[in-house]
mmCIF file of C-alpha atoms in Angstrom:
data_model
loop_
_atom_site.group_PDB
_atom_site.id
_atom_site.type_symbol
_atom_site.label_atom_id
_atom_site.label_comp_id
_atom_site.label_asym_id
_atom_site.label_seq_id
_atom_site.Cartn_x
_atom_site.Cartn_y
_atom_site.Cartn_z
ATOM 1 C CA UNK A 1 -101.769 175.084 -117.226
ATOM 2 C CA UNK A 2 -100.402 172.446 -119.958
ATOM 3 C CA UNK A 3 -100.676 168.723 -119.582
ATOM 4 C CA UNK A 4 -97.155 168.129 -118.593
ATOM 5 C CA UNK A 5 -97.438 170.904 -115.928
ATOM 6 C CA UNK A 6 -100.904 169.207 -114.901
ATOM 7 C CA UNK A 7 -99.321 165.847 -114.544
ATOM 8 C CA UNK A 8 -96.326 166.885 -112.545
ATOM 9 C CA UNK A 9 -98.793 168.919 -110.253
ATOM 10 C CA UNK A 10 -101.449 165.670 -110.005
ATOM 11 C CA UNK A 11 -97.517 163.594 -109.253
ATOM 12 C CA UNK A 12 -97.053 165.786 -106.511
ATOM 13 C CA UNK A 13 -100.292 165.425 -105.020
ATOM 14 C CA UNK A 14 -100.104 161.751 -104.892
ATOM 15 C CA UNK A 15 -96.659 161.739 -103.138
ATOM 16 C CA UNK A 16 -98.269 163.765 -100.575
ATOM 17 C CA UNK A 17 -100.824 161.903 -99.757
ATOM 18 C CA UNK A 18 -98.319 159.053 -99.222
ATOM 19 C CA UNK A 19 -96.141 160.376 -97.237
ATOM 20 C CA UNK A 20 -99.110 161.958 -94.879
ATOM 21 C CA UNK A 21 -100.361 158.399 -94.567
ATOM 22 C CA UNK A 22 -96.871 156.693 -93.696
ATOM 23 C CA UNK A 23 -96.273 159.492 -91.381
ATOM 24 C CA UNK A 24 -95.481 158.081 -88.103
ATOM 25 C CA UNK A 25 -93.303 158.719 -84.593
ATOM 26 C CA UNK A 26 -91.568 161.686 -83.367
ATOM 27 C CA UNK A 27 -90.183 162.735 -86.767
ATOM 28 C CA UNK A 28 -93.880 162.922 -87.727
ATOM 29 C CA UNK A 29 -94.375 166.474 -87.445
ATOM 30 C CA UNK A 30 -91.454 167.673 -89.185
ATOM 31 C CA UNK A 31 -92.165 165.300 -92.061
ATOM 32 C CA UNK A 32 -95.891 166.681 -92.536
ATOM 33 C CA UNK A 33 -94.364 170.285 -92.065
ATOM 34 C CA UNK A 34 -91.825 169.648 -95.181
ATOM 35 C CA UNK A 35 -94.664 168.188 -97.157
ATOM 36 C CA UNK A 36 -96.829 170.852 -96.192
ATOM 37 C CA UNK A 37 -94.069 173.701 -97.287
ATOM 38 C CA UNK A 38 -93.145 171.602 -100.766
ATOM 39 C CA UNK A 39 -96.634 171.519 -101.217
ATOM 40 C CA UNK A 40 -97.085 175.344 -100.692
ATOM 41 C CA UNK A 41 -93.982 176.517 -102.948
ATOM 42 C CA UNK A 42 -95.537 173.984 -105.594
ATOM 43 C CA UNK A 43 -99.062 175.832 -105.350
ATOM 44 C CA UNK A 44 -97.909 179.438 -105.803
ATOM 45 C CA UNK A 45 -96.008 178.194 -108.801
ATOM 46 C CA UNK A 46 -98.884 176.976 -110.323
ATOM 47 C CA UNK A 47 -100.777 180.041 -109.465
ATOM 48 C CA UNK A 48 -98.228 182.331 -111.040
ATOM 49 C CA UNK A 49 -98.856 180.014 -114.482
ATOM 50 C CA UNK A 50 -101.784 180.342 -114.404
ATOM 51 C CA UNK A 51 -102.023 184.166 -113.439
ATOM 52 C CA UNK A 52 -99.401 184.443 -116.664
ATOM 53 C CA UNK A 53 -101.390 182.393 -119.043
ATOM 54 C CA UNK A 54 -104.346 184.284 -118.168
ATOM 55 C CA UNK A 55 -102.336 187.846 -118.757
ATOM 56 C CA UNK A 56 -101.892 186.500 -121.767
ATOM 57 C CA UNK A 57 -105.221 185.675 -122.847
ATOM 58 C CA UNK A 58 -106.686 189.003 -122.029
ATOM 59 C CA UNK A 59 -103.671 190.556 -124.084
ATOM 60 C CA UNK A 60 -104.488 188.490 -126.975
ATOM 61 C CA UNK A 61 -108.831 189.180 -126.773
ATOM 62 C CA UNK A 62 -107.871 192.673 -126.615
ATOM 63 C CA UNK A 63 -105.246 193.516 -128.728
ATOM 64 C CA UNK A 64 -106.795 190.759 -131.608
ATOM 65 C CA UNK A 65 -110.477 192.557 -130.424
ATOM 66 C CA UNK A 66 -112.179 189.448 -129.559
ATOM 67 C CA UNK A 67 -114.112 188.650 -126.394
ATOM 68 C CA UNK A 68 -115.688 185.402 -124.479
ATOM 69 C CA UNK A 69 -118.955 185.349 -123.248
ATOM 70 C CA UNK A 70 -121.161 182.613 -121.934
ATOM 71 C CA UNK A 71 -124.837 182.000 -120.598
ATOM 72 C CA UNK A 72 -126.344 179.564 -118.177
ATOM 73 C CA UNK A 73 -129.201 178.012 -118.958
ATOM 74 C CA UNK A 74 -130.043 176.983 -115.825
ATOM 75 C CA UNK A 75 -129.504 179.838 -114.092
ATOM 76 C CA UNK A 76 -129.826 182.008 -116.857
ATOM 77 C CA UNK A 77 -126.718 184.373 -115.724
ATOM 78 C CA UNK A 78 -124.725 185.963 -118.514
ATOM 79 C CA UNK A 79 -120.970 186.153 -118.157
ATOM 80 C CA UNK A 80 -118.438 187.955 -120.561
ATOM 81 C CA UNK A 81 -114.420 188.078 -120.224
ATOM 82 C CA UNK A 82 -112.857 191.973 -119.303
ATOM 83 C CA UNK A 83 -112.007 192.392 -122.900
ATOM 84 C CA UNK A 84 -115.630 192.507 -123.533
ATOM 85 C CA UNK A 85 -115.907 196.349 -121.281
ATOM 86 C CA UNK A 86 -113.276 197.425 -124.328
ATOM 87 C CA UNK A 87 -114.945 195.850 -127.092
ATOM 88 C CA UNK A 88 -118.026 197.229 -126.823
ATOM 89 C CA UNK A 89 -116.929 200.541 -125.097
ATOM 90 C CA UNK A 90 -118.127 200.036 -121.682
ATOM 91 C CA UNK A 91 -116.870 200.958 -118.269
ATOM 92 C CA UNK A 92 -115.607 198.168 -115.682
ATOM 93 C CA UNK A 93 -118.712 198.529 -113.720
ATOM 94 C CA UNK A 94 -121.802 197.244 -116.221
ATOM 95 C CA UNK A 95 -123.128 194.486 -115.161
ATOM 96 C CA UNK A 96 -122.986 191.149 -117.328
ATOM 97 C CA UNK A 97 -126.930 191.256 -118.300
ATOM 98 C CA UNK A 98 -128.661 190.487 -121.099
ATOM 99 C CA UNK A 99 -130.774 193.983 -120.951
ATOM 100 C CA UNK A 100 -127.381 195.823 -120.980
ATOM 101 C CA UNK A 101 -125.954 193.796 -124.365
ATOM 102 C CA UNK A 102 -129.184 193.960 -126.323
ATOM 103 C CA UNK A 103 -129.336 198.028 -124.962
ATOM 104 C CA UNK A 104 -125.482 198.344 -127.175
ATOM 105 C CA UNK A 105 -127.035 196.757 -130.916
ATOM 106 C CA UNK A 106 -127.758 198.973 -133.306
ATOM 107 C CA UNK A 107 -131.551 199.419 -133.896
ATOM 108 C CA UNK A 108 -131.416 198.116 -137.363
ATOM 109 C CA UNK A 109 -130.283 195.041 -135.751
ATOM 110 C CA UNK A 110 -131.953 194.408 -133.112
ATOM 111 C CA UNK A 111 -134.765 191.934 -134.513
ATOM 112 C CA UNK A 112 -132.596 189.901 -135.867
ATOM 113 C CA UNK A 113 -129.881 189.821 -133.270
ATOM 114 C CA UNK A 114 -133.069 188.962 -130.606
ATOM 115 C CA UNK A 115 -134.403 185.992 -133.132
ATOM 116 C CA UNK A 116 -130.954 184.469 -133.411
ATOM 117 C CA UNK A 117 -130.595 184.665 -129.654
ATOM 118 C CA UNK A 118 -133.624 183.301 -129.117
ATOM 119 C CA UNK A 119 -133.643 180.321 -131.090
ATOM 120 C CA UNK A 120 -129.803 179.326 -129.453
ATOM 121 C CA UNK A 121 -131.223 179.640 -126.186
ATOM 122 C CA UNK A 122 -134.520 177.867 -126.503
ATOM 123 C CA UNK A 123 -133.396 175.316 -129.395
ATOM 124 C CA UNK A 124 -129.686 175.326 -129.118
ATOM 125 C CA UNK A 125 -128.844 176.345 -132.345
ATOM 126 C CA UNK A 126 -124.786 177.317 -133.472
ATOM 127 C CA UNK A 127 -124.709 181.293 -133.552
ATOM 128 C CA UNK A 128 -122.902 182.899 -136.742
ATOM 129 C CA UNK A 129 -124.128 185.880 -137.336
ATOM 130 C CA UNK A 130 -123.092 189.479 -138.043
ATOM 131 C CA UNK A 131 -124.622 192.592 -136.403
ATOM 132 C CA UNK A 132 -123.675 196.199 -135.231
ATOM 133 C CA UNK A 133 -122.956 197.777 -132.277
ATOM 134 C CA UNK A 134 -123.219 201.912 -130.653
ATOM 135 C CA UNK A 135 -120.894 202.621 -128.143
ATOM 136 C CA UNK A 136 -121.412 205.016 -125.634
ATOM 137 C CA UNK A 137 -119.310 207.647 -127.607
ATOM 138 C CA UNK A 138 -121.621 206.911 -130.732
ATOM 139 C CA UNK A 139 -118.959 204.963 -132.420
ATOM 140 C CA UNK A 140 -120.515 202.344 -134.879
ATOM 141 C CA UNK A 141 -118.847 198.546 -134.722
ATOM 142 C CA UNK A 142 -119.505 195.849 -137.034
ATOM 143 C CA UNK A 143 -119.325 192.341 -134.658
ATOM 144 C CA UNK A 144 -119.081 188.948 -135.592
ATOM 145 C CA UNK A 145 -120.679 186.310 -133.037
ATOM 146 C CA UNK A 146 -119.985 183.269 -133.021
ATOM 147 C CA UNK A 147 -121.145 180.756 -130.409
ATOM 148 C CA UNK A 148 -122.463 176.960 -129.422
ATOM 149 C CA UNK A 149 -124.175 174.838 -126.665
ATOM 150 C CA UNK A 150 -122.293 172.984 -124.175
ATOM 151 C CA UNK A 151 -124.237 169.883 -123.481
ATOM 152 C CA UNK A 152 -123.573 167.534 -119.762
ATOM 153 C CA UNK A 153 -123.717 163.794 -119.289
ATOM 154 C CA UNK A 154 -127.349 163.232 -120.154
ATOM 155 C CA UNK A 155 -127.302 165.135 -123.095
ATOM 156 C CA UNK A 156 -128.811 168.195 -121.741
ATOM 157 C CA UNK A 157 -128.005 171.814 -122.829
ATOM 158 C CA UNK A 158 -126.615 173.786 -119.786
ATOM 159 C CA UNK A 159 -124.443 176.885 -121.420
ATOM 160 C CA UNK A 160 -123.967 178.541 -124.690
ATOM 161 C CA UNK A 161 -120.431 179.874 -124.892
ATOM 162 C CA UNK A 162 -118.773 182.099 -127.953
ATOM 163 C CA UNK A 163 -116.579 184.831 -128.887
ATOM 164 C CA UNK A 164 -117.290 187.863 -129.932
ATOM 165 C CA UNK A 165 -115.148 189.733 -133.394
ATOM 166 C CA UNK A 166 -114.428 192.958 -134.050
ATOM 167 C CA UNK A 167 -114.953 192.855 -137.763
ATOM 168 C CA UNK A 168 -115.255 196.637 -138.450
ATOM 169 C CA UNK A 169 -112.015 196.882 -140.389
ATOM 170 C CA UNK A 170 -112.426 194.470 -142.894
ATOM 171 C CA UNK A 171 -116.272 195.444 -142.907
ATOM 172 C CA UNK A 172 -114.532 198.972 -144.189
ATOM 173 C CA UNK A 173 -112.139 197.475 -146.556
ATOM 174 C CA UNK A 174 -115.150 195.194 -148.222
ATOM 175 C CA UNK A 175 -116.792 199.058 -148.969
ATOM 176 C CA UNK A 176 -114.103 200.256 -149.651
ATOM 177 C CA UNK A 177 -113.559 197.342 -152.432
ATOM 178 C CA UNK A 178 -117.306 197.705 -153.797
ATOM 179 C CA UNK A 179 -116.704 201.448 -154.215
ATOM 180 C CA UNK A 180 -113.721 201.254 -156.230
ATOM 181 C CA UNK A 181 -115.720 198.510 -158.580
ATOM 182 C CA UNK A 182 -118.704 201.010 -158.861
ATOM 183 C CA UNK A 183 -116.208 203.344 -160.257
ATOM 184 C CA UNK A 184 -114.772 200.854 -162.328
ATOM 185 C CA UNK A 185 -117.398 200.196 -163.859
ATOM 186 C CA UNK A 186 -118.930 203.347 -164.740
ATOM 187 C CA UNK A 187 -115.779 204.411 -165.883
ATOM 188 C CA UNK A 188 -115.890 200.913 -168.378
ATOM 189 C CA UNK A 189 -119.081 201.858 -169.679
ATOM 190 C CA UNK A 190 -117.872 205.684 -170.318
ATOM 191 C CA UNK A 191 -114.636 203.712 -172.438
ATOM 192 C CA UNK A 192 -116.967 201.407 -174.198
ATOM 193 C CA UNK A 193 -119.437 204.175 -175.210
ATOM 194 C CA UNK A 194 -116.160 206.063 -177.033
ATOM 195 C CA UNK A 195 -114.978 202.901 -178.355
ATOM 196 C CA UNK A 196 -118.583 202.036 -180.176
ATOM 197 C CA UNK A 197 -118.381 205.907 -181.289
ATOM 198 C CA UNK A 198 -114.946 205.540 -182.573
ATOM 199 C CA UNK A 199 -115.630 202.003 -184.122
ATOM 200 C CA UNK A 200 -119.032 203.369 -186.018
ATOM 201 C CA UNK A 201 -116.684 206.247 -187.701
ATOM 202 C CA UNK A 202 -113.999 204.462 -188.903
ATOM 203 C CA UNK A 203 -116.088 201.647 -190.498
ATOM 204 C CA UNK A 204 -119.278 203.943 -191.771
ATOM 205 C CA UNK A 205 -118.831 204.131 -195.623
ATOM 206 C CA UNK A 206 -116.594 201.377 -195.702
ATOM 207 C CA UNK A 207 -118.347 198.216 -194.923
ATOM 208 C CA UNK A 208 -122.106 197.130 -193.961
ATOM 209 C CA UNK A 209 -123.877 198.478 -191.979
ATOM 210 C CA UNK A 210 -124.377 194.752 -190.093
ATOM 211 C CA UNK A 211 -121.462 194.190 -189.163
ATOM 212 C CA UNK A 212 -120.494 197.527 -187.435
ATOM 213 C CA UNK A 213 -124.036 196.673 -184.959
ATOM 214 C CA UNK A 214 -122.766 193.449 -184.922
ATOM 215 C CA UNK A 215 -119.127 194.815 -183.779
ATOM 216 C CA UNK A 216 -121.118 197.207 -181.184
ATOM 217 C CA UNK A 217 -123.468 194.620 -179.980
ATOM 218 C CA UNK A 218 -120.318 192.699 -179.253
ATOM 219 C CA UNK A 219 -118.591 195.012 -177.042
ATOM 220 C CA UNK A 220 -121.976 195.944 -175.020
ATOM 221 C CA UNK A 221 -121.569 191.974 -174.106
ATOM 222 C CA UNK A 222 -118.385 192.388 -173.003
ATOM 223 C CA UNK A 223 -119.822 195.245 -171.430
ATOM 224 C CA UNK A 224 -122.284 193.239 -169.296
ATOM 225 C CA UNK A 225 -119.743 190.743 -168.693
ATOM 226 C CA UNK A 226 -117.245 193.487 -167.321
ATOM 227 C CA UNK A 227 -120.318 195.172 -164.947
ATOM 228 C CA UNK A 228 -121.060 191.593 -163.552
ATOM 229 C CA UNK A 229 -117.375 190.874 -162.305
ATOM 230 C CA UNK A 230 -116.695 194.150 -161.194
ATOM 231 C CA UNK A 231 -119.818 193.880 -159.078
ATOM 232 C CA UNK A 232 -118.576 190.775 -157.322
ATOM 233 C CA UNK A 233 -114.925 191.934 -157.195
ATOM 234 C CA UNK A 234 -112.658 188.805 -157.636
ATOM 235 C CA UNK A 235 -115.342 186.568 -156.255
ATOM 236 C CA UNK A 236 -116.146 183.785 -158.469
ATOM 237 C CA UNK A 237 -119.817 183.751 -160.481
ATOM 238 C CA UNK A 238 -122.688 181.081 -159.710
ATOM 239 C CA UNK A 239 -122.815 179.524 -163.893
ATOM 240 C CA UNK A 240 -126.905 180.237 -163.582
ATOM 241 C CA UNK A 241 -125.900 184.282 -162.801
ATOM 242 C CA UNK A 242 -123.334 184.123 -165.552
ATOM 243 C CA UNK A 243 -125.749 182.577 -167.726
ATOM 244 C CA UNK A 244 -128.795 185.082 -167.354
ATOM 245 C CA UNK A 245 -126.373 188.056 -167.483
ATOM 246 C CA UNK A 246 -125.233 187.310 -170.978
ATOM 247 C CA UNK A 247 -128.106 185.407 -172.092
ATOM 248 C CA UNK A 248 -131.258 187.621 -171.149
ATOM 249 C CA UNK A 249 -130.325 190.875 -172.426
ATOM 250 C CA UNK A 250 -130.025 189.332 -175.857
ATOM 251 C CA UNK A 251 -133.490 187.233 -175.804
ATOM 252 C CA UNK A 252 -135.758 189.563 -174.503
ATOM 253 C CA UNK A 253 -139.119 187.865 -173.302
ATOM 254 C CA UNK A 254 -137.652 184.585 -175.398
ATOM 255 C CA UNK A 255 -136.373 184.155 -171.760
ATOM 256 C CA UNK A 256 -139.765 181.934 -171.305
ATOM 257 C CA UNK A 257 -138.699 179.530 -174.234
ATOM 258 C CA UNK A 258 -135.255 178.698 -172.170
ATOM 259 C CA UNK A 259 -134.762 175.593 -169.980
ATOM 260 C CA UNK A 260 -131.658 176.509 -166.971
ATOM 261 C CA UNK A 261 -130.417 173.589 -165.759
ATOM 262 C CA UNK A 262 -127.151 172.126 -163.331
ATOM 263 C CA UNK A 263 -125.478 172.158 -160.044
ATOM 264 C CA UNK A 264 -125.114 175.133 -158.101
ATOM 265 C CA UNK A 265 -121.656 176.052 -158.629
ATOM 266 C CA UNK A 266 -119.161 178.693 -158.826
ATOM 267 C CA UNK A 267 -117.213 179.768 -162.219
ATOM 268 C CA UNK A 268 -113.859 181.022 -161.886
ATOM 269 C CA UNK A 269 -113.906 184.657 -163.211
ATOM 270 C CA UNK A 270 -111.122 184.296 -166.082
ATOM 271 C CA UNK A 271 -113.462 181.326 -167.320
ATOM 272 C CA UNK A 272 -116.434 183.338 -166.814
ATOM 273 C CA UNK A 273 -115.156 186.074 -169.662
ATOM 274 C CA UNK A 274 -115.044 183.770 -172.377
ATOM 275 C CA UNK A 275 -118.061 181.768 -171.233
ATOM 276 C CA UNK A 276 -119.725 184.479 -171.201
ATOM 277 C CA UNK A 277 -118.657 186.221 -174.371
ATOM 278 C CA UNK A 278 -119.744 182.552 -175.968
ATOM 279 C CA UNK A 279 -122.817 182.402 -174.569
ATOM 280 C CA UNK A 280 -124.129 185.391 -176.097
ATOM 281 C CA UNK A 281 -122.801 184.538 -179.254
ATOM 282 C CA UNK A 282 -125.166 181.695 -179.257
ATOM 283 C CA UNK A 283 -128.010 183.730 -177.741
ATOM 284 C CA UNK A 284 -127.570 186.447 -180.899
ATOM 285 C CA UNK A 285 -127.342 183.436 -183.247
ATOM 286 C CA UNK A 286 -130.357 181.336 -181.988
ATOM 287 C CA UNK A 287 -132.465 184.451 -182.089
ATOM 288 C CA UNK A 288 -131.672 185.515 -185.465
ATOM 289 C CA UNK A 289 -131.311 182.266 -187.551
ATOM 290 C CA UNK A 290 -132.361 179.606 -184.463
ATOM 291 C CA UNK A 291 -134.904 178.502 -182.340
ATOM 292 C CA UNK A 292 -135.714 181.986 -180.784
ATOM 293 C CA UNK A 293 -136.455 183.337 -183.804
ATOM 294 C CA UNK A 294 -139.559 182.334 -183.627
ATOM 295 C CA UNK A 295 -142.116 181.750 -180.613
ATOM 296 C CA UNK A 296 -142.019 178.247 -181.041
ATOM 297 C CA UNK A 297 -138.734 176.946 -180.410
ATOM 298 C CA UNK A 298 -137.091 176.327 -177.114
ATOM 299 C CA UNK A 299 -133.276 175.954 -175.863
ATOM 300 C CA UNK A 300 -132.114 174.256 -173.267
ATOM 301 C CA UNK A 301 -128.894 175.008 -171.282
ATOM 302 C CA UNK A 302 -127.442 172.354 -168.960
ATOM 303 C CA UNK A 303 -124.372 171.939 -167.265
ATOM 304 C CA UNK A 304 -122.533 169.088 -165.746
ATOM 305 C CA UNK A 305 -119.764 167.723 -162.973
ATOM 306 C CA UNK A 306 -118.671 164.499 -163.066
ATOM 307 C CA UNK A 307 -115.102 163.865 -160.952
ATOM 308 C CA UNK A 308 -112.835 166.030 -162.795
ATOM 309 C CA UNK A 309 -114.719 167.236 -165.820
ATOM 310 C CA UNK A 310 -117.034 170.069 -166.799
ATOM 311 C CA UNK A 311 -119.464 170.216 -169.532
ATOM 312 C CA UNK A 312 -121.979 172.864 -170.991
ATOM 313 C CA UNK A 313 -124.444 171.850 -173.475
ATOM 314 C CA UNK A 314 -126.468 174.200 -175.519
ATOM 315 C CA UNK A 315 -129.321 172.429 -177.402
ATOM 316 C CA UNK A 316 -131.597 174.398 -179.209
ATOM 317 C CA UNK A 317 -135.433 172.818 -180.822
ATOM 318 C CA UNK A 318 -137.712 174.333 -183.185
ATOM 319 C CA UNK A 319 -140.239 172.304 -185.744
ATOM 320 C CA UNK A 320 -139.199 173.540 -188.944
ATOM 321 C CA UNK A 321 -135.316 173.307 -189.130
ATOM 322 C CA UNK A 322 -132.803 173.005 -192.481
ATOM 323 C CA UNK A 323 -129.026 172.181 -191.241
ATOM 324 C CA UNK A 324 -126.913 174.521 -193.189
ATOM 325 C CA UNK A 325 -125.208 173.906 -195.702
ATOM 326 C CA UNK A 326 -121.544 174.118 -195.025
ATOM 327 C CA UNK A 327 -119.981 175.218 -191.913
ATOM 328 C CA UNK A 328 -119.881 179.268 -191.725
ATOM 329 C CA UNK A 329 -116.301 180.891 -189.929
ATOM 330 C CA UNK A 330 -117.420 183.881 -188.468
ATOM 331 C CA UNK A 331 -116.495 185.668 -185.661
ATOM 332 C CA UNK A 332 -119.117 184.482 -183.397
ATOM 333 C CA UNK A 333 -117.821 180.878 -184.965
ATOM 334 C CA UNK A 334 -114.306 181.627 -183.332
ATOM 335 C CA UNK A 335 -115.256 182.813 -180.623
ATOM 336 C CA UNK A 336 -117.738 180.013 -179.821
ATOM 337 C CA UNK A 337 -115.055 177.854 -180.703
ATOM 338 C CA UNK A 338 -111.337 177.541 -181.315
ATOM 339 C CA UNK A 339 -110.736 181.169 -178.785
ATOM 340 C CA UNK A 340 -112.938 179.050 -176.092
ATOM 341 C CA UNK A 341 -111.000 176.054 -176.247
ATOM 342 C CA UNK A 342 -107.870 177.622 -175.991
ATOM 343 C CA UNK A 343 -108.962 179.725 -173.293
ATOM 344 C CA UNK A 344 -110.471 176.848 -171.230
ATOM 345 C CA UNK A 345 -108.223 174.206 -172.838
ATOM 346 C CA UNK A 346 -111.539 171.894 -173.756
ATOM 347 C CA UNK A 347 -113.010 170.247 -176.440
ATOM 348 C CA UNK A 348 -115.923 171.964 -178.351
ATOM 349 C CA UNK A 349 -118.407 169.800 -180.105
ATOM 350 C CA UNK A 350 -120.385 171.778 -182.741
ATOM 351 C CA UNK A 351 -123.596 169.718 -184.375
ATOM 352 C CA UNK A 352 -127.279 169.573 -185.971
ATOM 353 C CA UNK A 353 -129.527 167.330 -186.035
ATOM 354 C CA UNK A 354 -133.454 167.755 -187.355
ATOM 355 C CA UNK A 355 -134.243 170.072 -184.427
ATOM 356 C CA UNK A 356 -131.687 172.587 -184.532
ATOM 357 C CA UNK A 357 -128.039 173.314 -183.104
ATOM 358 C CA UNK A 358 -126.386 171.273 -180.508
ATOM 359 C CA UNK A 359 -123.332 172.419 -179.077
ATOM 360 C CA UNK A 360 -121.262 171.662 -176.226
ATOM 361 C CA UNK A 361 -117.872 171.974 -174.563
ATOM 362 C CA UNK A 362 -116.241 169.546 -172.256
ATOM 363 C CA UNK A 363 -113.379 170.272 -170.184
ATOM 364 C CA UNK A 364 -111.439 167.517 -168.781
ATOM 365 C CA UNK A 365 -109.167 169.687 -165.827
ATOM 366 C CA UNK A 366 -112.246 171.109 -163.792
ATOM 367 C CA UNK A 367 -109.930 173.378 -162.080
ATOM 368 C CA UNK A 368 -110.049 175.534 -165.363
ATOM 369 C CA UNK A 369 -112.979 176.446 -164.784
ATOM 370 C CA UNK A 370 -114.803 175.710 -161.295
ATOM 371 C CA UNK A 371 -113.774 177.872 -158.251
ATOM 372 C CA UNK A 372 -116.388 176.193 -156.033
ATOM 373 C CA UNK A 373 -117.534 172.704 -156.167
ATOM 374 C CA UNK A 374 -121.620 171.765 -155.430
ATOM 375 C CA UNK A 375 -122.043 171.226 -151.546
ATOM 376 C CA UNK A 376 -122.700 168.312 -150.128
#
């Protein structure tokens, strides 16, 4: 029933009652008869909306696989909605219990499903979980339950009410999705393995040696930095997982003479490919010519959000340090700098001081760059 419908009803029930209580001679009884029949008519209206907007309910729980349950605390009865008995595969005549719902979850997920149960009965604790489910026929279904407490007057918790979600289709299509990356990514690696080969024979005779394993170390970075998004699809990348991916490979057990340091948040996956690609840049670099070269230095990485901006500081320190001499424009120099700030449309800031390389780049539209800001 909808407010205005509730209004009109609540309307007729107060002209009722005064015309019951100015009832009054001999037209008395036919008055209160009228009333009685308007009243009547008016009822079994109502009834007929509400009968319809309940049709309509169970239509939508069972054609959209959803169904309502709810316990009482007090009485600690369990009630579910008829599009429950199709949900979970039952027939009409299982009684709401808790026995009989816990006897349909997978074994797997049983623990768990009883601890989260538990604490939302005894604690009152939200429910948003995932578990499975066996029909009868043997059928495995992937549910998603989602419930909360219902609290009276004085505060106290009398029912816990949800829904439960047939998820099992998009559970299929998320499989489905990490499959196809697997095979993406083996496939990459296969490409990249023919490119190195292919690369290594046209350049052997022609140039140094160096710089074809510096062309090949190269594309094993992208390599890494290929595996890592096809892993998470087209989620974004948490910066310290981007970080470690490209970084670690490179430094070996120099991982103990790095600092990680920011926010916990996500990097948008086009900005994560040449992040990444710059980071091990200066990863190769520091361990060859910078602070990792030796067991003495140290680098810090540290990241930043402030309103609108991003920034990404590399800072490398080690005792014994000569700035160069002139500013070298390699390949690793372009692609630590001029390709990255086109890419992520920032400003890269490329220094030395007596402790080694400090290098940064700030970008000004965040949205470049973060898919997820830091929680509150």
């Amino acid at each position: 029933m909808n407010g205005e419908t509730f209004d009109s009803w609540q309307a007729e029930m107060a002209t009722l009652e005064r015309g019951v209580l100015e009832l009054s001679g001999a037209d008395a009884k036919a008055a209160l008869l009228e009333l009685l029949k308007r009243d009547s008519v008016r009822r079994r209206q109502t009834e007929a909306e509400l009968a319809y907007a309940q049709e309509w309910i169970q239509l939508a729980q069972e054609v959209g696989g959803v169904s309502a349950y709810s316990f009482d605390f007090e009485r600690q009865e369990l009630s579910w909605s008829p599009s429950t008995y199709a949900l979970y595969g039952w027939s009409p005549d299982r009684p709401a219990t808790v026995d009989n719902w816990l006897a349909s979850i997978h074994p797997d997920d049983l623990s768990e499903v009883q601890e989260v149960a538990a604490r939302a009965l005894e604690h009152g604790t939200l429910v948003d979980h995932e578990f499975r489910i066996v029909r009868d026929d043997g059928t495995v279904r992937w549910i998603h339950d989602r419930a909360r407490v219902v609290l009276d007057g004085s505060n106290r918790a009398t029912r816990l009410v949800g829904l439960n979600i047939d998820i099992t289709e998009m559970k299929l299509a998320q499989a489905t999705t990490e499959s196809v990356a697997k095979e993406s990514s083996h496939r990459l690696k296969n490409l990249l393995s023919v490119l190195q080969g292919l690369v290594k024979a046209s350049l052997t005779g022609k140039v140094d040696l160096g710089i074809i394993d510096d062309i090949i170390e190269r594309i094993v970075a992208l390599g890494r930095s290929q595996d890592i998004f096809l892993q998470k699809a087209s989620e974004p990348i948490a910066i310290s997982e981007l970080i470690l991916s490209q970084v670690h490979p490179v430094v070996g057990d120099a991982v103990k003479q790095l600092s990680v340091d920011g926010p916990p948040v996500l990097v948008d996956t086009a900005a994560a490919q040449s992040l990444g690609m710059a980071l091990y840049e200066l990863a190769t670099n520091a361990c060859k010519h910078g602070a990792l070269h030796s067991g003495a230095g140290h680098v810090s990485i540290a990241w930043y959000v402030d309103d609108d901006a991003f920034s990404l500081h590399w800072s490398e320190h080690q005792q014994e340090f000569s700035a160069p001499v002139g500013e070298h424009s390699g390949f690793g120099t372009l692609i630590t700098g001029g390709l990255l700030e086109r890419a992520l449309r920032g400003k890269v800031t490329r220094t030395y001081d007596h402790t080694g390389l400090k290098w940064s780049i700030d970008v000004h539209d965040i949205r470049r760059i973060i898919a997820q800001m830091p929680s509150s």
